[in-house]
Amino acid sequence: MKTSIPNRIVIIDALRGFALAGVALVHMTEQYIASAPTDNLMEVTNGTFDNILSGIIGFFIMGKFFALFSILFGLSFFIQMESAANRGQNFAGRFLWRVFLLFIIGYIHQIFYKGDILTIYALLAPFLIPFYKINNKWVILISGCFLLSIPRFISYMILGTESAFGFSSFMDFNSELNTSYINTLKEGNITDVFIANAGQGMLQKMDFQISFFGRFYLTYGYFLIGLWLGKIGLFQNVENNIPMIKRWLIRALVFFIIALLITGGLFALAPQPVDFKSWIHVLGINAYDWSNMALTAIILCGFILIYMKNRGGKYLSFFAPYGRMALTNYIFQSIIGTSILFGWGLGFLGKIQTSFLFVIAIILIAFQTIFSKIWLIHFRYGPLEWLWRSATLGKLQSFKK
């Protein structure tokens, strides 16, 4: 029996918008370099408040909202496949075409911002298709293998901390390659940045994804979690699932504390300074990733529980238009951010303290959310969502309401 999928589930749009807001905060405060900061990056000094703010963002937001965004991508895959199945259609072929188009959109985004995630999503998405009809326990089991970072152990045994593409070690922040790239962002024209990001930047991103940090494998694990949440009907029947979500929240809190204790213990035992040349370092970074996963689960469950409160839903629905236009907003926030910071734009890279970057990010998120709400009063989709949908289906879709 097929699950009935509503046309729009507002809580999913709100959650996607909330996740995207966290991504925007991280990218802006990292100054859109998507690279290790060199010693001479900052031309101004961050004060105590800036450092505390950076710590808060790093602990509570960095890696968690990206994970949440990835979970929602897997959930969206399920919704698309299930909706097509309910109409008696097989969406698999169309989905492959859809993610090919996403890769093209992502690659255009890549030339502006090396940290683009859409190309990674597009490369991983086809491997979701076999799991659509697989039993839930296998989905969870395979997801667990990726989230436990088993591929990272394999990569570390083969490569250690070395680059898969022959680049300098990721621990060498001031390498000639990294210094040259940062200088290109600070002083280069837009053509210089495009060339750097289109070739070498793409390879460096893939290196980060598949080598020691293993973001590629974690992303796929989060995809499978999102698919599983769709298969169990979490968002199609939220009210009846509240007791289960509360249990998840408690378990996630316990696991979060345990993971933090393990992380601290392993790094205390590990050789100093930390250079990730010891297996204890590898286990420590794994435990830290587990704490990120637990905190992501806490954020997810907490968001749902607050949303289901009368006033909670009213306030958190503010993010829904932002989430409905997530593709448009994700790309344009990068274009706006890089135009403020990079040399081809206003050239403020390294010249703004973290607290001011945080304020700029909040203003940008608020502006895009309000703009999205006004836009969706008159149009059915965001501009890039409409273009992507029309190209996916092979014909222009109705745009204006």
Coordinates of C-alpha atoms in Angstrom, one line a residue, residues 2-394:
K2 CA 1.4 3.3 -1.1
T3 CA 1.8 6.3 1.3
S4 CA -0.3 9.3 0.5
I5 CA 2.1 12.3 0.1
P6 CA 0.6 15.8 0.3
N7 CA 1.7 18.3 -2.4
R8 CA 3.6 20.4 0.2
I9 CA 4.5 19.6 3.8
V10 CA 5.1 23.0 5.4
I11 CA 7.2 21.7 8.2
I12 CA 9.7 20.2 5.7
D13 CA 9.9 23.5 3.9
A14 CA 10.5 25.3 7.3
L15 CA 13.1 22.7 8.3
R16 CA 14.9 23.1 5.0
G17 CA 14.9 26.8 5.4
F18 CA 16.2 26.5 8.9
A19 CA 19.0 24.2 7.8
L20 CA 19.9 26.6 4.9
A21 CA 20.1 29.5 7.4
G22 CA 22.7 27.6 9.4
V23 CA 24.7 26.8 6.2
A24 CA 24.6 30.5 5.3
L25 CA 25.9 31.5 8.8
V26 CA 28.8 29.0 8.5
H27 CA 29.8 30.0 5.0
M28 CA 29.7 33.8 5.7
T29 CA 31.7 33.6 8.9
E30 CA 34.2 31.3 7.1
Q31 CA 34.4 34.1 4.5
Y32 CA 33.5 31.7 1.6
I33 CA 37.1 30.5 1.2
A34 CA 36.2 26.8 1.5
S35 CA 39.8 26.2 2.3
A36 CA 42.1 26.3 5.3
P37 CA 42.8 29.9 6.4
T38 CA 46.4 31.0 6.0
D39 CA 48.2 32.8 8.8
N40 CA 48.0 36.1 6.9
L41 CA 44.3 35.9 5.9
M42 CA 43.0 38.3 8.5
E43 CA 44.1 41.9 8.2
V44 CA 42.0 42.8 11.3
T45 CA 42.1 41.2 14.7
N46 CA 39.2 39.2 16.1
G47 CA 38.4 40.2 19.7
T48 CA 37.3 37.9 22.5
F49 CA 33.6 38.2 21.5
D50 CA 34.5 37.2 17.9
N51 CA 36.4 34.2 19.1
I52 CA 33.5 33.1 21.4
L53 CA 31.1 33.5 18.6
S54 CA 33.3 31.5 16.2
G55 CA 33.4 28.8 18.9
I56 CA 29.6 28.7 19.3
I57 CA 29.1 28.5 15.5
G58 CA 31.7 25.8 15.2
F59 CA 30.2 23.7 18.0
F60 CA 26.5 24.1 17.4
I61 CA 26.2 24.9 13.7
M62 CA 29.2 23.8 11.6
G63 CA 28.6 20.3 10.3
K64 CA 25.2 20.0 11.8
F65 CA 23.1 22.1 9.5
F66 CA 24.9 20.7 6.5
A67 CA 23.9 17.2 7.8
L68 CA 20.3 18.3 8.3
F69 CA 20.2 19.7 4.7
S70 CA 21.6 16.4 3.4
I71 CA 19.0 14.4 5.4
L72 CA 16.3 16.5 3.8
F73 CA 17.7 15.8 0.3
G74 CA 17.3 12.1 0.9
L75 CA 13.7 12.7 2.2
S76 CA 12.9 14.8 -0.9
F77 CA 14.1 11.9 -3.1
F78 CA 11.7 9.6 -1.3
I79 CA 8.8 12.0 -1.7
Q80 CA 9.4 12.4 -5.4
M81 CA 9.7 8.6 -6.0
E82 CA 6.6 7.9 -3.8
S83 CA 4.5 10.6 -5.5
A84 CA 5.3 9.2 -8.9
A85 CA 4.6 5.6 -7.7
N86 CA 1.2 6.8 -6.5
R87 CA 0.5 8.0 -10.0
G88 CA 1.6 4.7 -11.4
Q89 CA 4.9 6.1 -12.8
N90 CA 8.5 5.1 -12.3
F91 CA 10.5 8.3 -11.5
A92 CA 14.0 6.7 -11.5
G93 CA 14.9 7.6 -15.0
R94 CA 13.6 11.1 -14.6
F95 CA 15.4 11.4 -11.3
L96 CA 18.7 10.6 -13.0
W97 CA 18.1 13.4 -15.5
R98 CA 17.2 15.7 -12.7
V99 CA 20.4 15.1 -10.8
F100 CA 22.4 15.5 -14.0
L101 CA 20.9 19.0 -14.3
L102 CA 21.7 19.6 -10.6
F103 CA 25.3 18.8 -11.4
I104 CA 25.3 21.5 -14.1
I105 CA 23.7 24.0 -11.8
G106 CA 26.1 23.1 -9.1
Y107 CA 29.2 23.4 -11.3
I108 CA 28.1 26.9 -12.3
H109 CA 27.8 27.6 -8.6
Q110 CA 31.3 26.0 -8.1
I111 CA 33.1 28.6 -10.1
F112 CA 31.8 31.3 -7.7
Y113 CA 32.3 29.2 -4.5
K114 CA 34.6 26.2 -4.2
G115 CA 32.6 24.8 -1.3
D116 CA 29.5 24.1 -3.5
I117 CA 27.7 21.0 -2.3
L118 CA 25.3 20.5 -5.2
T119 CA 27.8 18.8 -7.4
I120 CA 28.5 16.3 -4.5
Y121 CA 24.8 15.7 -4.1
A122 CA 24.4 15.1 -7.8
L123 CA 27.2 12.5 -7.8
L124 CA 25.8 10.6 -4.8
A125 CA 22.1 10.9 -5.6
P126 CA 21.9 8.1 -8.3
F127 CA 23.0 5.6 -5.6
L128 CA 19.8 6.3 -3.7
I129 CA 17.6 4.7 -6.3
P130 CA 18.4 1.0 -5.3
F131 CA 17.5 1.7 -1.7
Y132 CA 14.0 3.0 -2.5
K133 CA 12.4 -0.5 -2.3
I134 CA 14.9 -2.1 0.0
N135 CA 13.8 -3.1 3.5
N136 CA 14.2 -0.4 6.1
K137 CA 16.6 -2.4 8.3
W138 CA 19.0 -2.6 5.4
V139 CA 18.7 1.1 4.7
I140 CA 19.7 1.8 8.4
L141 CA 22.4 -0.8 8.4
I142 CA 24.1 0.6 5.2
S143 CA 23.7 4.1 6.5
G144 CA 25.3 3.1 9.8
C145 CA 28.4 1.8 7.9
F146 CA 28.8 5.2 6.3
L147 CA 28.1 7.2 9.4
L148 CA 30.5 5.1 11.4
S149 CA 33.1 6.2 8.9
I150 CA 34.2 2.7 7.8
P151 CA 35.2 4.2 4.4
R152 CA 37.4 6.7 6.3
F153 CA 39.3 3.9 8.0
I154 CA 39.9 2.3 4.6
S155 CA 41.0 5.7 3.1
Y156 CA 43.4 6.3 6.1
M157 CA 44.9 2.8 5.7
I158 CA 45.7 3.6 2.0
L159 CA 46.5 7.3 2.0
G160 CA 47.0 8.3 5.6
T161 CA 46.6 12.1 5.7
E162 CA 48.0 12.4 2.2
S163 CA 46.0 13.9 -0.7
A164 CA 44.4 11.5 -3.2
F165 CA 45.3 14.0 -6.0
G166 CA 48.8 14.8 -5.0
F167 CA 48.1 18.1 -3.3
S168 CA 49.9 19.2 -0.2
S169 CA 48.7 17.9 3.2
F170 CA 45.5 19.4 4.5
M171 CA 47.4 20.1 7.7
D172 CA 49.7 22.5 5.9
F173 CA 47.6 25.6 5.9
N174 CA 50.3 27.8 4.6
S175 CA 51.3 25.6 1.7
E176 CA 52.2 27.4 -1.6
L177 CA 49.0 26.0 -3.2
N178 CA 46.7 27.2 -0.4
T179 CA 48.4 30.6 -0.1
S180 CA 48.2 31.1 -3.8
Y181 CA 44.5 30.3 -3.8
I182 CA 43.7 32.7 -0.9
N183 CA 45.6 35.4 -2.8
T184 CA 43.6 34.7 -5.9
L185 CA 40.4 35.2 -3.9
K186 CA 41.7 38.4 -2.3
E187 CA 43.4 40.0 -5.3
G188 CA 42.3 38.2 -8.4
N189 CA 39.6 39.3 -10.9
I190 CA 36.5 37.3 -11.5
T191 CA 38.1 35.4 -14.3
D192 CA 41.0 34.4 -12.1
V193 CA 38.6 33.1 -9.4
F194 CA 36.4 31.2 -12.0
I195 CA 39.5 29.5 -13.4
A196 CA 40.8 28.5 -10.0
N197 CA 37.5 27.1 -8.8
A198 CA 36.6 25.4 -12.1
G199 CA 39.7 23.1 -12.3
Q200 CA 42.0 22.9 -9.3
G201 CA 39.3 24.0 -6.9
M202 CA 37.0 21.2 -8.0
L203 CA 39.8 18.6 -7.5
Q204 CA 40.6 20.1 -4.1
K205 CA 37.0 19.8 -3.1
M206 CA 36.8 16.2 -4.2
D207 CA 40.1 15.5 -2.3
F208 CA 38.5 16.9 0.9
Q209 CA 35.4 14.8 0.2
I210 CA 37.0 11.4 -0.3
S211 CA 40.2 11.6 1.7
F212 CA 40.7 11.7 5.5
F213 CA 37.7 14.0 6.3
G214 CA 35.3 11.7 4.5
R215 CA 32.5 14.2 3.9
F216 CA 31.5 12.2 0.8
Y217 CA 30.7 9.1 2.8
L218 CA 29.0 11.0 5.6
T219 CA 26.8 12.8 3.1
Y220 CA 25.6 9.6 1.6
G221 CA 24.8 8.2 5.1
Y222 CA 22.7 11.3 5.8
F223 CA 20.9 10.8 2.5
L224 CA 19.9 7.3 3.5
I225 CA 18.7 8.6 6.9
G226 CA 16.4 11.0 5.0
L227 CA 15.2 8.2 2.8
W228 CA 14.4 6.1 5.9
L229 CA 12.5 9.0 7.5
G230 CA 10.4 9.1 4.4
K231 CA 9.8 5.4 4.3
I232 CA 8.6 5.3 7.9
G233 CA 6.3 8.3 7.2
L234 CA 7.7 10.6 9.9
F235 CA 6.5 13.9 8.4
Q236 CA 3.3 12.5 6.8
N237 CA 1.9 11.8 10.3
V238 CA 3.9 14.0 12.7
E239 CA 1.4 14.2 15.5
N240 CA 1.2 10.5 16.0
N241 CA 5.0 10.2 15.9
I242 CA 5.6 12.8 18.7
P243 CA 6.2 10.1 21.5
M244 CA 8.7 8.4 19.2
I245 CA 10.4 11.7 18.5
K246 CA 10.7 12.5 22.2
R247 CA 12.4 9.1 22.7
W248 CA 14.8 9.9 19.9
L249 CA 15.6 13.2 21.5
I250 CA 16.5 11.6 24.8
R251 CA 18.6 9.0 23.2
A252 CA 20.4 11.6 21.1
L253 CA 21.2 13.7 24.1
V254 CA 22.7 10.6 25.9
F255 CA 24.7 9.6 22.8
F256 CA 25.9 13.2 22.4
I257 CA 27.3 13.4 25.9
I258 CA 29.0 9.9 25.5
A259 CA 30.5 10.9 22.1
L260 CA 31.9 14.1 23.5
L261 CA 33.5 12.3 26.4
I262 CA 35.0 9.7 24.1
T263 CA 36.3 12.5 21.8
G264 CA 37.9 14.3 24.7
G265 CA 39.4 11.1 26.1
L266 CA 40.9 10.0 22.8
F267 CA 42.5 13.4 22.0
A268 CA 43.9 13.6 25.6
L269 CA 45.6 10.2 25.0
A270 CA 46.7 11.0 21.5
P271 CA 50.2 12.2 20.6
Q272 CA 50.6 16.0 20.6
P273 CA 50.5 18.2 18.7
V274 CA 47.5 16.8 16.8
D275 CA 48.6 16.0 13.2
F276 CA 46.3 13.0 12.5
K277 CA 49.2 10.7 12.0
S278 CA 48.1 8.4 14.8
W279 CA 45.1 6.0 14.7
I280 CA 44.0 7.5 18.1
H281 CA 43.6 10.8 16.2
V282 CA 41.5 9.0 13.6
L283 CA 39.3 7.5 16.3
G284 CA 39.0 10.9 18.0
I285 CA 37.8 12.6 14.8
N286 CA 35.3 9.8 14.3
A287 CA 34.0 10.2 17.8
Y288 CA 33.7 14.0 17.1
D289 CA 31.7 13.2 14.0
W290 CA 29.4 11.0 16.1
S291 CA 28.8 13.9 18.4
N292 CA 27.9 16.0 15.3
M293 CA 25.4 13.3 14.3
A294 CA 23.9 13.3 17.7
L295 CA 23.6 17.0 17.8
T296 CA 22.0 17.0 14.4
A297 CA 19.4 14.5 15.7
I298 CA 18.8 16.8 18.7
I299 CA 18.3 19.8 16.4
L300 CA 16.0 17.8 14.1
C301 CA 13.8 16.4 17.0
G302 CA 13.8 19.7 18.8
F303 CA 12.7 21.6 15.7
I304 CA 9.8 19.2 15.1
L305 CA 8.7 19.3 18.8
I306 CA 8.8 23.1 18.9
Y307 CA 7.1 23.4 15.5
M308 CA 4.2 21.2 16.7
K309 CA 3.5 23.6 19.6
N310 CA 0.9 26.2 18.7
R311 CA 3.2 29.2 18.7
G312 CA 6.3 27.2 17.7
G313 CA 4.8 26.4 14.3
K314 CA 3.8 30.1 13.8
Y315 CA 7.3 31.3 14.4
L316 CA 9.3 28.5 12.7
S317 CA 7.1 28.7 9.6
F318 CA 8.9 32.0 8.9
F319 CA 11.6 29.8 7.3
A320 CA 9.2 27.9 5.0
P321 CA 9.4 30.3 2.0
Y322 CA 13.1 30.4 2.4
G323 CA 13.1 26.6 2.3
R324 CA 10.8 26.4 -0.7
M325 CA 13.2 28.4 -2.7
A326 CA 16.3 26.7 -1.2
L327 CA 18.1 26.2 -4.5
T328 CA 17.7 29.8 -5.6
N329 CA 18.6 31.1 -2.1
Y330 CA 21.6 28.8 -1.7
I331 CA 23.2 29.9 -4.9
F332 CA 22.4 33.6 -4.6
Q333 CA 23.6 33.8 -1.0
S334 CA 27.0 32.5 -2.3
I335 CA 27.1 35.1 -5.1
I336 CA 26.2 37.9 -2.7
G337 CA 28.7 36.7 -0.1
T338 CA 31.6 36.3 -2.5
S339 CA 30.8 39.7 -4.1
I340 CA 31.2 41.3 -0.7
L341 CA 34.4 39.5 0.2
F342 CA 36.4 38.6 -2.9
G343 CA 38.7 40.9 -4.8
W344 CA 36.5 40.9 -7.9
G345 CA 33.8 42.5 -5.7
L346 CA 34.1 44.8 -2.7
G347 CA 37.2 43.0 -1.5
F348 CA 36.5 42.7 2.2
L349 CA 38.1 39.2 2.6
G350 CA 40.1 39.2 5.8
K351 CA 39.0 42.7 6.7
I352 CA 35.8 42.1 8.6
Q353 CA 35.6 40.6 12.1
T354 CA 33.5 37.5 12.7
S355 CA 30.8 39.3 14.7
F356 CA 30.2 41.7 11.7
L357 CA 30.2 38.8 9.3
F358 CA 27.6 37.1 11.5
V359 CA 25.4 40.2 11.4
I360 CA 25.7 40.4 7.6
A361 CA 24.6 36.7 7.4
I362 CA 21.6 37.3 9.6
I363 CA 20.6 40.3 7.4
L364 CA 21.0 38.3 4.2
I365 CA 18.9 35.4 5.6
A366 CA 16.2 37.8 6.7
F367 CA 16.2 39.6 3.4
Q368 CA 16.1 36.3 1.3
T369 CA 13.3 34.9 3.5
I370 CA 11.1 38.0 3.2
F371 CA 11.9 38.2 -0.6
S372 CA 11.0 34.5 -0.9
K373 CA 7.6 35.1 0.8
I374 CA 6.8 38.0 -1.5
W375 CA 8.0 36.1 -4.6
L376 CA 5.8 33.1 -3.8
I377 CA 2.7 35.2 -3.5
H378 CA 3.0 35.9 -7.2
F379 CA 4.9 32.8 -8.5
R380 CA 4.6 29.0 -8.1
Y381 CA 8.3 28.4 -7.8
G382 CA 11.6 30.2 -7.2
P383 CA 13.4 31.2 -10.4
L384 CA 16.0 28.3 -10.4
E385 CA 13.4 25.9 -9.0
W386 CA 11.2 26.7 -12.0
L387 CA 14.1 26.3 -14.4
W388 CA 15.2 23.0 -12.9
R389 CA 11.6 21.6 -12.8
S390 CA 10.9 22.7 -16.4
A391 CA 14.2 21.1 -17.7
T392 CA 13.5 18.0 -15.7
L393 CA 10.1 17.5 -17.2
G394 CA 11.1 18.7 -20.7

